mmCIF file of C-alpha atoms in Angstrom:
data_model
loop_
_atom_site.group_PDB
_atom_site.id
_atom_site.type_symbol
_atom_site.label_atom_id
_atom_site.label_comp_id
_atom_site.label_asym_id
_atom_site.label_seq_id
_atom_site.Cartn_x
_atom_site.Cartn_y
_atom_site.Cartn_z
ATOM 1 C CA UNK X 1 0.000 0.000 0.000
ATOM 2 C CA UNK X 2 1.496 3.203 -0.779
ATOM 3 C CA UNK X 3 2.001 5.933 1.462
ATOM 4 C CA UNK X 4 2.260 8.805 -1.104
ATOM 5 C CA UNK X 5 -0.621 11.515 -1.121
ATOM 6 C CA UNK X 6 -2.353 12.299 -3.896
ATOM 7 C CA UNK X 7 -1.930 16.175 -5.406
ATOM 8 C CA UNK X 8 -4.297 18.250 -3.995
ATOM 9 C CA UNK X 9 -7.610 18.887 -6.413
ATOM 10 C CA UNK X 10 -6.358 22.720 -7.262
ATOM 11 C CA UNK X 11 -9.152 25.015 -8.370
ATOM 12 C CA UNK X 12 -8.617 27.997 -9.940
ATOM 13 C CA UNK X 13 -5.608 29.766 -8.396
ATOM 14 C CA UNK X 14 -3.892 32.693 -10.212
ATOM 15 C CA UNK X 15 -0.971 33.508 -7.766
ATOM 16 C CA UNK X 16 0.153 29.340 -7.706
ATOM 17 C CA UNK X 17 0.379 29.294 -11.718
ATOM 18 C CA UNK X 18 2.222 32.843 -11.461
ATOM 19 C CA UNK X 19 4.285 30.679 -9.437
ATOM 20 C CA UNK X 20 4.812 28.082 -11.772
ATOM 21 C CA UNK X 21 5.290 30.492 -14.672
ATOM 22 C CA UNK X 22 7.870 32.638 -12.237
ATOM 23 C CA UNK X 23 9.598 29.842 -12.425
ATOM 24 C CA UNK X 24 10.598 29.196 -16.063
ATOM 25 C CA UNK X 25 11.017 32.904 -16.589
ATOM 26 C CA UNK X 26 13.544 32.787 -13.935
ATOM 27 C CA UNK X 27 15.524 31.037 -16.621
ATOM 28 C CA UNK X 28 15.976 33.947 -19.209
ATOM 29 C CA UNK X 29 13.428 32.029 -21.563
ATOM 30 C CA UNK X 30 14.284 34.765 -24.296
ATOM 31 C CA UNK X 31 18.045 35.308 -23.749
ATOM 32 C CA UNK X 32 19.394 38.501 -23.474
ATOM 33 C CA UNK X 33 16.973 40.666 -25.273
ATOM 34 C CA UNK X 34 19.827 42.549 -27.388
ATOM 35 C CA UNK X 35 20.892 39.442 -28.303
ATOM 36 C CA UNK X 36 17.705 38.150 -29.854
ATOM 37 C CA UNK X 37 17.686 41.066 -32.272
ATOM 38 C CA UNK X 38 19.700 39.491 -34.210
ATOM 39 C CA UNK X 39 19.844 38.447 -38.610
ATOM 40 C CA UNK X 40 19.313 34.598 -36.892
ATOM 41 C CA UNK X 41 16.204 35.468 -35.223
ATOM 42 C CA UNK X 42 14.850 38.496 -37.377
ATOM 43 C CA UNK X 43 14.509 36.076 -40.381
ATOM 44 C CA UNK X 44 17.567 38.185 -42.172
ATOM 45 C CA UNK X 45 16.855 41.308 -44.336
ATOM 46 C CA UNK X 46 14.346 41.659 -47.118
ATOM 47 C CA UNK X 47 11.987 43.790 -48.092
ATOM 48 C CA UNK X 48 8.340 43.822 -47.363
ATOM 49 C CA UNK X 49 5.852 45.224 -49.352
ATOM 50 C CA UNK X 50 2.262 45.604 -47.329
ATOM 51 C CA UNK X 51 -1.151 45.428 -49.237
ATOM 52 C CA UNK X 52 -3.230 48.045 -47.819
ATOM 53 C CA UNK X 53 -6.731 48.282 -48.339
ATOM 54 C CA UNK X 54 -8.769 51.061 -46.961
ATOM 55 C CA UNK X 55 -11.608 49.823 -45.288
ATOM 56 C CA UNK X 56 -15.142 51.256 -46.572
ATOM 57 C CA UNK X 57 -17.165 53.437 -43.576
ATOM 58 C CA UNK X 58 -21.139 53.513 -43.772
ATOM 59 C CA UNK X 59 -22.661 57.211 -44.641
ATOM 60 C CA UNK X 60 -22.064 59.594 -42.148
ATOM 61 C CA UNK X 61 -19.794 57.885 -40.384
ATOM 62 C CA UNK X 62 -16.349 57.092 -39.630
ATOM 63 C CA UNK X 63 -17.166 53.562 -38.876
ATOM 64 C CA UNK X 64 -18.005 50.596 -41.467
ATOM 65 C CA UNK X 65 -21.236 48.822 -41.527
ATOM 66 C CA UNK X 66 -20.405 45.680 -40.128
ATOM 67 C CA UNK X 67 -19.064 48.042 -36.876
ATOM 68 C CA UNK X 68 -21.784 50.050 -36.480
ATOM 69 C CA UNK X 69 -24.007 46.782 -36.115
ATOM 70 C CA UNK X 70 -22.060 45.634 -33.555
ATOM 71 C CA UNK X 71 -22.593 48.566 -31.288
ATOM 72 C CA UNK X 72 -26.034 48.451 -31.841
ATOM 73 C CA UNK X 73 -25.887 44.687 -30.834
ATOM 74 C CA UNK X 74 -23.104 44.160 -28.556
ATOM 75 C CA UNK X 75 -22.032 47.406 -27.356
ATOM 76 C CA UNK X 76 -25.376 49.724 -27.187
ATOM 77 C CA UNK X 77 -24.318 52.341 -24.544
ATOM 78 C CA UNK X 78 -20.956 52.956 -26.843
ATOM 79 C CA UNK X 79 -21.632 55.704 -29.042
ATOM 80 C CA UNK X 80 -19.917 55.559 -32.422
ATOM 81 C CA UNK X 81 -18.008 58.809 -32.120
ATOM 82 C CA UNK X 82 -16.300 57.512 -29.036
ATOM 83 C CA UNK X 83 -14.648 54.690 -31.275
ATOM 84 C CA UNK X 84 -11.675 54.911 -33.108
ATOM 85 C CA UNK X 85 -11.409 52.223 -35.868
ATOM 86 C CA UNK X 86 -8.717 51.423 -38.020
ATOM 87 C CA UNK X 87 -8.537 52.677 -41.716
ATOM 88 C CA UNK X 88 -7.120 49.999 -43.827
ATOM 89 C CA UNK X 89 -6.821 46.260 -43.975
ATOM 90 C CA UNK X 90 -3.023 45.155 -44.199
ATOM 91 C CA UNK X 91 -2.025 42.088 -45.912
ATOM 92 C CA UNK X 92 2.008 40.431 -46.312
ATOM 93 C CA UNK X 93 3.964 37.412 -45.839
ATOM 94 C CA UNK X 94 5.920 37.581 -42.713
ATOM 95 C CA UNK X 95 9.694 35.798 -42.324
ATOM 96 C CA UNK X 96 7.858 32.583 -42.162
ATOM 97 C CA UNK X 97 6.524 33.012 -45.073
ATOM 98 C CA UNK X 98 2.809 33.190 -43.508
ATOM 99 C CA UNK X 99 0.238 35.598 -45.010
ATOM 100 C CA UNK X 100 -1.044 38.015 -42.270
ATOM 101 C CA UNK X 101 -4.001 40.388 -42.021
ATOM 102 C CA UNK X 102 -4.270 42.840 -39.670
ATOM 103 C CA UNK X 103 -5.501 46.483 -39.932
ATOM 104 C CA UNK X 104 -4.135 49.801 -38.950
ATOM 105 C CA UNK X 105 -4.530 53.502 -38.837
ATOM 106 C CA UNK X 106 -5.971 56.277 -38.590
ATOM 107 C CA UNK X 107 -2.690 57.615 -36.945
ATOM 108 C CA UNK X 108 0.408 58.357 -39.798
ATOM 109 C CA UNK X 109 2.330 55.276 -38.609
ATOM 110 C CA UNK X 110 1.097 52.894 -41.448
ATOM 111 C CA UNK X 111 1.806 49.367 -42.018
ATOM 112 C CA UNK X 112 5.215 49.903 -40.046
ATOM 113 C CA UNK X 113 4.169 48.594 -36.425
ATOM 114 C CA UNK X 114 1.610 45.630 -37.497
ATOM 115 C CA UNK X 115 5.048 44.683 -39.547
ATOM 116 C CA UNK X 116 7.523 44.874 -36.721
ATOM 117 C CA UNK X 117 4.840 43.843 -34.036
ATOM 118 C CA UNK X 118 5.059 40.328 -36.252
ATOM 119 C CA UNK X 119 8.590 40.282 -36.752
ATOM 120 C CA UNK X 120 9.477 40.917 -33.338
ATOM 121 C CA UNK X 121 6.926 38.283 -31.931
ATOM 122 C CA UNK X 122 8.340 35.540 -33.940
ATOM 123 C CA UNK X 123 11.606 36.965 -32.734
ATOM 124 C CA UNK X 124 10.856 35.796 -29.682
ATOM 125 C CA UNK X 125 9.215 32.988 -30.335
ATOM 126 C CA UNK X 126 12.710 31.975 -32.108
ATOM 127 C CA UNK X 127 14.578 32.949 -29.348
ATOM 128 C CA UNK X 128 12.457 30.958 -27.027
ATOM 129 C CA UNK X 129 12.654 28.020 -28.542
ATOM 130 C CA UNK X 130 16.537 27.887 -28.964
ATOM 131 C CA UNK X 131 16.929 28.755 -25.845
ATOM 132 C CA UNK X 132 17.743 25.035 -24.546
ATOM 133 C CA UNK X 133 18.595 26.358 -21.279
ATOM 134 C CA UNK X 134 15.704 27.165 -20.346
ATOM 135 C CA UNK X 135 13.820 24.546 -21.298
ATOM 136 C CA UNK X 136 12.047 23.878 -17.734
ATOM 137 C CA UNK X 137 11.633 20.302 -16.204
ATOM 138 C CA UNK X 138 8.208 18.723 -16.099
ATOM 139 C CA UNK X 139 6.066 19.988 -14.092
ATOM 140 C CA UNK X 140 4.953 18.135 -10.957
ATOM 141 C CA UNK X 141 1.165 16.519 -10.722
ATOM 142 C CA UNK X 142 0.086 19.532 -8.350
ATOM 143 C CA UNK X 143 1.473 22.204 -10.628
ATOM 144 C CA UNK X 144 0.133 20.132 -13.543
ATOM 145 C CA UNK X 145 -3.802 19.500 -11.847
ATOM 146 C CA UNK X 146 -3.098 23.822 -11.061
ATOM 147 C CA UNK X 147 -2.129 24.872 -14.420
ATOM 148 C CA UNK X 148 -5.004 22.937 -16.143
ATOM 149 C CA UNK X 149 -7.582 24.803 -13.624
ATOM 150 C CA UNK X 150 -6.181 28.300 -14.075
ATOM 151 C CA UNK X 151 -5.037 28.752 -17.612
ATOM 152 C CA UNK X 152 -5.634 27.472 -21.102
ATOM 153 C CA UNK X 153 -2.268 27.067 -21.990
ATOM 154 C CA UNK X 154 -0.706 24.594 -19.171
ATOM 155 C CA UNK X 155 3.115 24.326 -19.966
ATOM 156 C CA UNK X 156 4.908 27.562 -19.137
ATOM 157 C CA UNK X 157 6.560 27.556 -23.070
ATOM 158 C CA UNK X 158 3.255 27.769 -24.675
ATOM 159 C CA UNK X 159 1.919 30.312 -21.821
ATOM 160 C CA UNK X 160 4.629 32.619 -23.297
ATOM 161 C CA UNK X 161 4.319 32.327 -26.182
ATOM 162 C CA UNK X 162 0.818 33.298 -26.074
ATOM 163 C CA UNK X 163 1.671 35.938 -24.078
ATOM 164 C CA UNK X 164 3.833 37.395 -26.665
ATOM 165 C CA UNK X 165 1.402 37.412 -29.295
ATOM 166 C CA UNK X 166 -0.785 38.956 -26.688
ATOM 167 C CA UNK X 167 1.360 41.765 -26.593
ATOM 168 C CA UNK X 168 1.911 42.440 -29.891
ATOM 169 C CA UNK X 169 -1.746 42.479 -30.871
ATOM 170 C CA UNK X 170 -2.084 44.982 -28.354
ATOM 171 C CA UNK X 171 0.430 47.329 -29.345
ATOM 172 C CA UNK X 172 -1.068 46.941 -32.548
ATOM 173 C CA UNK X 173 -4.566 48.652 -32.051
ATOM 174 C CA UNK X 174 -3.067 51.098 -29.348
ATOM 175 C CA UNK X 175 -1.258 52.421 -32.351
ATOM 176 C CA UNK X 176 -4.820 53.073 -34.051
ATOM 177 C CA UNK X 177 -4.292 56.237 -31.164
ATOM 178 C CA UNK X 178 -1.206 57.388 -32.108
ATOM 179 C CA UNK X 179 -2.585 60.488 -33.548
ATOM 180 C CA UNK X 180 -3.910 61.032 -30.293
ATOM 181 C CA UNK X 181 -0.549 61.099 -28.449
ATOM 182 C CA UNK X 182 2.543 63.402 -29.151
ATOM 183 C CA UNK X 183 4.249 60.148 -30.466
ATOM 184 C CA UNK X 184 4.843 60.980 -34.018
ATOM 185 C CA UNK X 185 7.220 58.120 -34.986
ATOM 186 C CA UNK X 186 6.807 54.200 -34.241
ATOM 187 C CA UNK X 187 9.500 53.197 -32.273
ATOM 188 C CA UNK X 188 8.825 56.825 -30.309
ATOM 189 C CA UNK X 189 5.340 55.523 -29.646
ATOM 190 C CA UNK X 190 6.550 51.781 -28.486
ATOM 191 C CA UNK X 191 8.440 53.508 -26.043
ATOM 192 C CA UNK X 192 5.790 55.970 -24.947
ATOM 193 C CA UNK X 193 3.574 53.023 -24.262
ATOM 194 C CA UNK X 194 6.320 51.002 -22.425
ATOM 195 C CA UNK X 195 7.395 54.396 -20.157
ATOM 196 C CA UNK X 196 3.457 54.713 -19.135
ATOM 197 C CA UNK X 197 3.233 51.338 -18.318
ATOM 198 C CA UNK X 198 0.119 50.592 -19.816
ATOM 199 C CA UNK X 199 0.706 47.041 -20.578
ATOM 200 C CA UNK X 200 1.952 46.452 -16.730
ATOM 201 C CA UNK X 201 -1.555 47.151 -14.917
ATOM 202 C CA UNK X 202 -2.924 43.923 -13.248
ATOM 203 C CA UNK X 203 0.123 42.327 -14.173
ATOM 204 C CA UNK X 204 2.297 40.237 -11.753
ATOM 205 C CA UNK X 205 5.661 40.344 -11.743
ATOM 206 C CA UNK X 206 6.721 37.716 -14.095
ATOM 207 C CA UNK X 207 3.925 38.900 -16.652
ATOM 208 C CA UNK X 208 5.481 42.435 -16.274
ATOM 209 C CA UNK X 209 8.572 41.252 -17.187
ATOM 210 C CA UNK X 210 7.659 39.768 -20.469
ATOM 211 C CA UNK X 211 5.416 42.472 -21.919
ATOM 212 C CA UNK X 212 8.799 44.577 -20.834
ATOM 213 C CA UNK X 213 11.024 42.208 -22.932
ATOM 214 C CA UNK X 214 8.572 42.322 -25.257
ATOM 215 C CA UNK X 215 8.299 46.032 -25.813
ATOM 216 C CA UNK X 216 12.262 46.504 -25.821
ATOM 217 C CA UNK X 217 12.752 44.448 -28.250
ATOM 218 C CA UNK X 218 9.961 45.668 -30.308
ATOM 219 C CA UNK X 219 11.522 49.034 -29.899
ATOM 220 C CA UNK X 220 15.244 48.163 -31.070
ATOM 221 C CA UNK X 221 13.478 46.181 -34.339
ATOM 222 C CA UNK X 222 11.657 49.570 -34.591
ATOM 223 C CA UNK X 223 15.121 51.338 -34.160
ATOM 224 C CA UNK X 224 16.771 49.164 -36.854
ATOM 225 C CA UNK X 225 14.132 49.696 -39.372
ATOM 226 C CA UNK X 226 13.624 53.790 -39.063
ATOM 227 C CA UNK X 227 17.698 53.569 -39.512
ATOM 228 C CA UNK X 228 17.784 51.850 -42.540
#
């Protein structure tokens, strides 16, 4: 007869699988940050040419159709003039060779941070998974039966990486406000957004760290780029 206890039937519990996560990003998942903007993880240079496609508002208003009847359906106490929506539809092949949509505007920044926003998440997502050092041990049957009741994602590799995309898809349609802010450049407003720490509100610590990798290397790819 064994002695051994079972794991403890975990329900949901936020600060154990911050925890868990703290854990593997103890470990540097990405590297150095400097060092993952790099020709091996950017993909190497090459030009990208983005498809834009402005997007067709209803009459009388800034929004399309298909928007304005999901106020009225979803969203009734939002009125339309409080919305800002992008202006164009973006289409290109990112350094994978995937074809991405994804919209921005109506600030002057353009195609350029939906771009680097993809280029710099599968940066990471390069970095991370070269990164054999950090490659964390299995996780125990508590952390496993705690990770399954608190987050979709239940290893700590794929939690990051979704977490990266996160971010980027977020900078993404904060940059529809751009206009907005006194940030006239891109890589200006990445940093703007990382000084105010917008991204870091309800955050714990080792979520604030990776929307803070994130953002600084989003902001040297946006560096690079305005250089060249």
């Amino acid at each position: 007869m064994s002695t051994e206890r079972e794991p403890p039937v975990a329900a949901y519990d936020r600060a154990a699988a911050s925890r868990i996560l703290a854990r593997f990003g103890a470990a540097e998942p990405f590297g150095r940050v400097g060092d993952a903007v790099s020709e091996q993880f950017l993909g190497g240079a090459r030009r990208v040419d983005p498809q834009l496609t402005p997007l067709v508002a209803a009459s009388g208003s800034h929004l399309t159709s298909s928007q304005l009847d999901y106020l009225s359906s979803r969203m009734r106490l939002c009125r339309s003039e409080s919305v800002t929506s992008a202006t164009h539809t973006v289409v290109w092949h990112d350094s994978d060779g995937v074809v991405n949509v994804t919209h921005c505007g109506p600030s002057a920044l353009g195609a350029v941070v939906p771009v680097v926003a993809r280029e710099t998440t599968l940066a990471m997502w390069r970095a991370l998974a070269a990164n054999e050092d950090a490659r964390p041990a299995p996780l125990s049957a508590g952390d496993q039966v705690t990770m399954a009741a608190t987050t979709t994602d239940r290893e700590p590799p794929e939690t990051f990486r979704v977490g990266i995309d996160t971010i980027s898809r977020a900078l993404v349609q904060h940059a529809y406000l751009a206009g907005q802010t006194p940030y006239r450049g891109p890589a200006e407003f990445a940093r703007g957004l990382r000084d105010s720490a917008i991204f870091l509100l309800g955050l714990d610590s080792t979520e604030r760290r990776r929307s803070s990798e994130y953002l600084a290397l989003g902001i040297a790819v946006l560096d690079l780029f305005t250089a060249a």
